Every structure is written in C-alpha cells, then in structure tokens.
Short mmCIF file of C-alpha atoms in Angstrom, two decimals:
data_model
loop_
_atom_site.label_atom_id
_atom_site.label_comp_id
_atom_site.label_asym_id
_atom_site.label_seq_id
_atom_site.Cartn_x
_atom_site.Cartn_y
_atom_site.Cartn_z
CA UNK A 283 47.99 4.48 -90.42
CA UNK A 284 46.27 1.56 -88.77
CA UNK A 285 42.48 1.18 -88.60
CA UNK A 286 42.84 1.36 -84.75
CA UNK A 287 44.59 4.66 -85.03
CA UNK A 288 41.77 6.03 -87.13
CA UNK A 289 39.06 4.83 -84.85
CA UNK A 290 36.90 7.16 -82.83
CA UNK A 291 38.43 10.31 -84.33
CA UNK A 292 41.90 10.25 -82.83
CA UNK A 293 43.38 10.29 -86.40
CA UNK A 294 41.50 10.49 -89.55
CA UNK A 295 43.12 9.49 -92.89
CA UNK A 296 40.12 10.75 -94.68
CA UNK A 297 40.78 14.25 -93.45
CA UNK A 298 44.35 14.32 -94.58
CA UNK A 299 47.66 13.93 -93.01
CA UNK A 300 47.88 15.22 -89.31
CA UNK A 301 49.95 18.24 -88.48
CA UNK A 302 48.86 18.54 -84.96
CA UNK A 303 49.92 16.27 -82.02
CA UNK A 304 48.29 16.29 -78.70
CA UNK A 305 50.62 15.44 -75.78
CA UNK A 306 47.93 14.16 -73.40
CA UNK A 307 48.01 14.16 -69.63
CA UNK A 308 45.44 12.74 -67.24
CA UNK A 309 41.90 13.87 -67.15
CA UNK A 310 39.11 14.64 -69.51
CA UNK A 311 40.68 17.72 -71.32
CA UNK A 312 42.82 15.76 -73.86
CA UNK A 313 39.67 13.87 -74.94
CA UNK A 314 37.78 17.08 -75.14
CA UNK A 315 40.35 18.57 -77.43
CA UNK A 316 40.70 15.59 -79.63
CA UNK A 317 36.80 15.51 -80.08
CA UNK A 318 36.80 19.29 -80.93
CA UNK A 319 39.57 18.96 -83.48
CA UNK A 320 37.67 15.88 -85.05
CA UNK A 321 34.45 17.94 -85.25
CA UNK A 322 36.37 20.74 -86.94
CA UNK A 323 37.67 18.37 -89.47
CA UNK A 324 41.33 18.75 -88.32
CA UNK A 325 43.36 15.69 -88.36
CA UNK A 326 45.67 14.99 -85.36
CA UNK A 327 47.39 12.29 -83.40
CA UNK A 328 47.65 11.92 -79.60
CA UNK A 329 50.43 10.70 -77.47
CA UNK A 330 51.23 10.43 -73.79
CA UNK A 331 54.13 9.85 -71.46
CA UNK A 332 54.56 6.25 -69.95
CA UNK A 333 52.78 5.77 -66.71
CA UNK A 334 49.87 8.00 -67.25
CA UNK A 335 46.24 6.86 -67.56
CA UNK A 336 44.75 8.91 -70.49
CA UNK A 337 41.34 8.94 -72.00
CA UNK A 338 42.12 9.58 -75.72
CA UNK A 339 41.47 6.59 -77.87
CA UNK A 340 44.47 5.18 -79.80
CA UNK A 341 46.89 7.63 -78.06
CA UNK A 342 50.54 6.41 -78.56
CA UNK A 343 52.69 5.97 -75.44
CA UNK A 344 56.36 7.37 -75.31
CA UNK A 345 58.91 7.17 -72.64
CA UNK A 346 60.26 10.24 -70.79
CA UNK A 347 63.74 8.77 -71.17
CA UNK A 348 63.27 8.86 -74.98
CA UNK A 349 61.22 11.99 -75.30
CA UNK A 350 63.61 13.94 -77.60
CA UNK A 351 63.86 10.99 -80.05
CA UNK A 352 60.08 10.79 -79.94
CA UNK A 353 59.62 14.52 -80.77
CA UNK A 354 62.00 14.08 -83.63
CA UNK A 355 59.86 11.19 -84.88
CA UNK A 356 56.77 13.37 -84.74
CA UNK A 357 58.48 15.90 -86.93
CA UNK A 358 59.46 13.18 -89.48
CA UNK A 359 55.80 12.20 -89.59
CA UNK A 360 54.77 15.68 -90.63
CA UNK A 361 53.68 17.11 -87.23
CA UNK A 362 54.11 20.90 -87.09
CA UNK A 363 52.24 21.84 -83.94
CA UNK A 364 51.99 20.28 -80.44
CA UNK A 365 49.31 20.99 -77.77
CA UNK A 366 50.14 19.84 -74.26
CA UNK A 367 46.95 19.33 -72.23
CA UNK A 368 45.78 17.54 -69.12
CA UNK A 369 47.35 16.79 -65.83
CA UNK A 370 51.11 15.73 -65.91
CA UNK A 371 52.57 14.05 -63.01
CA UNK A 372 56.37 14.67 -62.58
CA UNK A 373 58.29 11.53 -63.01
CA UNK A 374 59.22 9.82 -59.76
CA UNK A 375 61.87 7.52 -61.11
CA UNK A 376 63.74 7.20 -64.37
CA UNK A 377 65.27 4.06 -65.96
CA UNK A 378 68.91 4.97 -66.85
CA UNK A 379 69.16 2.08 -69.24
CA UNK A 380 66.29 3.36 -71.23
CA UNK A 381 67.78 6.76 -72.05
CA UNK A 382 68.86 7.49 -75.58
CA UNK A 383 71.66 9.97 -76.25
CA UNK A 384 69.69 13.25 -77.20
CA UNK A 385 67.27 13.01 -74.15
CA UNK A 386 70.19 12.14 -71.88
CA UNK A 387 71.94 15.32 -73.03
CA UNK A 388 68.83 17.39 -72.12
CA UNK A 389 67.86 15.39 -68.89
CA UNK A 390 69.74 17.71 -66.45
CA UNK A 391 68.04 20.70 -67.81
CA UNK A 392 64.67 19.16 -67.81
CA UNK A 393 65.05 17.66 -64.22
CA UNK A 394 66.24 21.03 -62.89
CA UNK A 395 63.08 22.65 -64.16
CA UNK A 396 61.00 20.17 -62.24
CA UNK A 397 62.09 21.81 -59.07
CA UNK A 398 60.91 25.24 -60.10
CA UNK A 399 57.14 24.71 -60.10
CA UNK A 400 54.55 23.42 -62.58
CA UNK A 401 54.57 26.39 -65.01
CA UNK A 402 58.38 26.59 -65.11
CA UNK A 403 58.67 22.88 -65.80
CA UNK A 404 56.02 22.99 -68.65
CA UNK A 405 57.72 26.13 -70.14
CA UNK A 406 61.06 24.32 -70.05
CA UNK A 407 59.58 21.43 -71.94
CA UNK A 408 57.93 23.70 -74.47
CA UNK A 409 61.22 25.41 -75.13
CA UNK A 410 62.99 22.05 -75.67
CA UNK A 411 60.21 21.04 -78.16
CA UNK A 412 60.49 24.19 -80.09
CA UNK A 413 64.29 23.89 -80.31
CA UNK A 414 63.84 20.74 -82.18
CA UNK A 415 61.69 22.37 -84.91
CA UNK A 416 58.02 22.03 -83.72
CA UNK A 417 55.74 24.82 -82.48
CA UNK A 418 53.94 24.54 -79.15
CA UNK A 419 50.47 26.05 -79.37
CA UNK A 420 47.54 26.41 -76.85
CA UNK A 421 44.00 25.37 -76.83
CA UNK A 422 42.96 28.97 -77.75
CA UNK A 423 45.12 28.49 -80.96
CA UNK A 424 43.45 25.37 -82.23
CA UNK A 425 40.06 25.09 -80.39
CA UNK A 426 39.17 28.61 -78.92
CA UNK A 427 35.44 27.46 -78.68
CA UNK A 428 36.46 25.39 -75.68
CA UNK A 429 37.19 28.57 -73.62
CA UNK A 430 33.96 30.00 -72.29
CA UNK A 431 33.00 33.58 -73.27
CA UNK A 432 31.94 35.99 -70.47
CA UNK A 433 28.45 35.16 -69.02
CA UNK A 434 26.52 33.06 -66.65
CA UNK A 435 26.57 29.22 -67.33
CA UNK A 436 23.82 28.25 -64.77
CA UNK A 437 20.65 29.92 -63.77
CA UNK A 438 21.76 30.94 -60.28
CA UNK A 439 22.95 34.73 -60.37
CA UNK A 440 25.67 35.87 -57.96
CA UNK A 441 24.56 38.43 -55.40
CA UNK A 442 26.36 41.63 -54.70
CA UNK A 443 28.17 39.85 -51.77
CA UNK A 444 29.10 37.08 -54.08
CA UNK A 445 30.53 39.46 -56.54
CA UNK A 446 32.54 41.21 -53.86
CA UNK A 447 33.88 37.77 -52.86
CA UNK A 448 34.85 37.20 -56.49
CA UNK A 449 36.65 40.49 -56.70
CA UNK A 450 38.64 39.59 -53.50
CA UNK A 451 39.40 36.13 -54.65
CA UNK A 452 40.72 37.40 -58.04
CA UNK A 453 43.02 39.82 -56.24
CA UNK A 454 44.28 36.98 -54.05
CA UNK A 455 44.78 34.60 -57.09
CA UNK A 456 46.81 37.36 -58.93
CA UNK A 457 48.97 37.76 -55.79
CA UNK A 458 49.77 34.06 -55.26
CA UNK A 459 50.36 33.57 -58.91
CA UNK A 460 53.29 35.85 -58.91
CA UNK A 461 55.28 33.11 -57.01
CA UNK A 462 53.93 30.21 -59.18
CA UNK A 463 51.84 28.81 -56.27
CA UNK A 464 48.32 28.18 -57.51
CA UNK A 465 45.38 29.24 -59.78
CA UNK A 466 42.50 29.37 -57.32
CA UNK A 467 41.18 30.83 -53.98
CA UNK A 468 38.15 30.43 -51.85
CA UNK A 469 36.71 33.52 -50.31
CA UNK A 470 33.49 33.99 -48.10
CA UNK A 471 32.27 37.34 -46.65
CA UNK A 472 35.56 38.91 -47.70
CA UNK A 473 37.69 36.41 -45.79
CA UNK A 474 40.04 34.09 -47.65
CA UNK A 475 39.40 30.48 -46.60
CA UNK A 476 41.95 28.80 -48.76
CA UNK A 477 44.35 29.23 -51.65
CA UNK A 478 45.35 26.58 -54.11
CA UNK A 479 48.77 24.98 -53.91
CA UNK A 480 50.36 21.80 -55.18
CA UNK A 481 47.60 19.38 -54.14
CA UNK A 482 45.28 21.19 -56.35
CA UNK A 483 41.68 22.57 -56.41
CA UNK A 484 39.99 19.41 -55.12
CA UNK A 485 42.16 19.17 -52.10
CA UNK A 486 41.68 22.73 -51.38
CA UNK A 487 37.81 22.47 -51.57
CA UNK A 488 37.95 19.37 -49.33
CA UNK A 489 40.06 21.26 -46.78
CA UNK A 490 37.40 24.19 -46.75
CA UNK A 491 34.52 21.62 -46.26
CA UNK A 492 36.40 20.05 -43.35
CA UNK A 493 37.61 23.24 -41.60
CA UNK A 494 35.17 26.02 -42.54
CA UNK A 495 34.48 28.01 -39.36
CA UNK A 496 31.03 29.24 -40.38
CA UNK A 497 28.78 26.88 -42.29
CA UNK A 498 25.71 28.75 -43.57
CA UNK A 499 22.43 27.39 -42.19
CA UNK A 500 19.97 29.23 -44.45
CA UNK A 501 21.90 29.44 -47.68
CA UNK A 502 25.31 29.14 -49.42
CA UNK A 503 28.02 31.71 -49.17
CA UNK A 504 31.43 32.08 -50.48
CA UNK A 505 33.03 31.43 -53.96
CA UNK A 506 35.79 29.64 -55.68
CA UNK A 507 37.61 31.74 -58.31
CA UNK A 508 40.11 30.32 -60.79
CA UNK A 509 42.35 32.15 -63.28
CA UNK A 510 45.81 31.52 -64.90
CA UNK A 511 48.88 32.59 -63.03
CA UNK A 512 50.22 35.95 -63.75
CA UNK A 513 52.57 35.93 -66.83
CA UNK A 514 51.67 32.10 -67.20
CA UNK A 515 52.48 30.65 -70.53
CA UNK A 516 48.79 30.21 -71.62
CA UNK A 517 49.58 27.45 -73.99
CA UNK A 518 49.71 25.09 -71.06
CA UNK A 519 48.01 24.29 -67.90
CA UNK A 520 44.92 26.57 -67.98
CA UNK A 521 42.49 26.15 -65.13
CA UNK A 522 39.65 23.73 -65.41
CA UNK A 523 36.27 23.50 -63.79
CA UNK A 524 34.38 20.25 -64.09
CA UNK A 525 31.68 18.13 -62.24
CA UNK A 526 33.98 17.18 -59.36
CA UNK A 527 34.84 20.90 -58.88
CA UNK A 528 30.99 21.64 -58.66
CA UNK A 529 30.32 18.78 -56.26
CA UNK A 530 33.10 19.66 -54.01
CA UNK A 531 32.29 23.41 -54.04
CA UNK A 532 28.67 22.49 -53.00
CA UNK A 533 30.09 20.28 -50.23
CA UNK A 534 32.03 23.20 -48.95
CA UNK A 535 28.91 25.38 -48.81
CA UNK A 536 29.96 27.73 -51.50
CA UNK A 537 27.47 29.83 -53.45
CA UNK A 538 29.22 29.49 -56.72
CA UNK A 539 32.22 29.35 -59.08
CA UNK A 540 33.87 31.99 -61.16
CA UNK A 541 36.78 32.16 -63.37
CA UNK A 542 38.53 34.46 -65.82
CA UNK A 543 36.62 34.50 -69.14
CA UNK A 544 38.49 32.97 -72.10
CA UNK A 545 41.18 31.64 -69.77
CA UNK A 546 39.63 28.52 -68.18
CA UNK A 547 37.95 25.45 -69.37
CA UNK A 548 34.47 23.85 -68.53
CA UNK A 549 35.25 20.18 -68.34
CA UNK A 550 32.36 17.91 -69.46
CA UNK A 551 30.49 21.27 -69.87
CA UNK A 552 26.99 19.83 -70.12
CA UNK A 553 27.35 17.74 -66.99
CA UNK A 554 29.12 20.60 -65.16
CA UNK A 555 26.38 22.99 -65.92
CA UNK A 556 23.59 20.48 -65.22
CA UNK A 557 25.13 19.70 -61.70
CA UNK A 558 25.49 23.40 -60.91
CA UNK A 559 21.79 23.86 -61.70
CA UNK A 560 20.76 20.86 -59.52
CA UNK A 561 22.91 22.04 -56.65
CA UNK A 562 21.93 25.73 -56.95
CA UNK A 563 25.46 27.06 -57.65
CA UNK A 564 26.21 29.96 -60.04
CA UNK A 565 28.89 29.45 -62.77
CA UNK A 566 30.25 32.96 -63.78
CA UNK A 567 32.72 33.41 -66.68
CA UNK A 568 33.96 36.95 -65.50
CA UNK A 569 35.60 39.38 -67.73
CA UNK A 570 39.18 40.16 -66.56
CA UNK A 571 39.70 43.55 -65.04
CA UNK A 572 42.63 43.69 -67.28
CA UNK A 573 40.91 42.48 -70.45
#
C-alpha cells in the first residue's frame, strides 16, 4: 500500500488488510460510505470505472473492457465483499482493442442487460461478480447507520393533506416500480404531477416547477416520495435525497419530501436537513405499509 492510498481514510494499513471494496459511481454517496467505514474502523479500498468523476480520495480506476480481470485482481488482494454505490452511467462506447479475454467473453451478456433497465443491469453485473468468487453486499450490510430510521428529520410536520398525498405517491411508486421505471413520484392534492423516469429525480422536479398547473400562493402543497422499486435488489441503487433534491422540491412549491424508512439515504445529511429547515419543507422517513 502506498502512502497516497492510505490518505484520508480510503485505505488504512493500521486497521488491517481490507476485505471490502467500494465500486464507486458519481455523487456523494461513495464518499459517505467510505467515511462511514473508516469511522467504524473497517479497512477498505475504492475503485471506479474509467470515465466517471468520483469523490473518493485515492480511488483506483479500472476499464469496463477489463472489468473481469480487475474483479479477479481484487480477489487476489484479499477482497471478499463488494459494495456498488453512486450513479453509474452506461458506457456509450467501448474500445475493442482494450478488451481482455474473460471480459470479452462476458461482454455480450453485460451489454444485453444494459437494454433492460438500470436495476436489471446492476443485477447482471452483481451476478457476474459473484460468479467470480466475491460477494456483493449493500449499504445496509456494511453501514446500516446511513439509512434513516422512521421519523421526521426537519421541524416542519406534514399535514393530514400532506400525509394523504404521501400515501397516494407511495402507491404510484409501487405501481411504476413493477416495470423498472423509477423510484419517485410527485403528488399534490391527490393528483399525480409527475413520476420519475430515466432522467432522474432532479429532472422530474424541474419539470414540475416549469409545468405545475397550480402554484400555491399562500403556502406550499404537494410532496415528493421516494422508495426502492418493487423487488429491487436492495444491494444497489437505493434512492437518495440530498441538498439538490430539497432545493428543487422547494422551487416546485412542494411542502415536503418523504421516503421509505431504512430504504433511502440522506446525502450530505446535515446540509440536507439544514436546507429543509431554512426552506420550510418537512423530511419524513415513513415506515413502509409492508414493514
């Protein structure tokens, strides 16, 4: 291990040899997980696919075209568990000259999965990783404290109308999740204003802000609700709520944000909660009807 690799908690030789690897996508979540593991005294390494901008210090880059060889190298280094977190962008182009044999053999299978939705793609990748002797685990397995328990995370309290809107939005999210479409919906006064699709939560909230037929003059109304897709592989792609989510929900005139408890992440939690307080939005970690 180099001194650079041990800096800022990405890998700590003092804590022992790492057995966990984070495959990092974009966004703050991989850094949050790395910091949580470091606080818990759990050594780990982080790596990321070529072409992504990641926030984890000393993360190691690998090429998609050599991903199987890279997975095998992790096993040789003593890695036993892999956590895949962050936003992963599907590769737009591949360099045929860069492929090594084992990845080339798996490429048709991986590329076929990319046409079947985000969850299907991640599940296929997880299956390939486990076929090569490593175990794919989720945040709730290695850092469950990052998943908020039921309760309110800002001082604003949802009204009865807000709670009814959340119930309606939860029903809608469950419905669209059955076809691997999205993890969120916006509902106001019982009417669905938008559902999340491939462009993501931010794009959905921007669309609501631009097209909302009734902007409240005397107060906010409507909610954003987020939850994992039905039968989603919970090891990957859990919903996230962060400062940007709060800002865009406020710009759309919403009263608050709710999510399924223990099934979503507060990104930059202190800033997210402070922004919700300042903007007057509620943050509600809601117990699942099924849990």
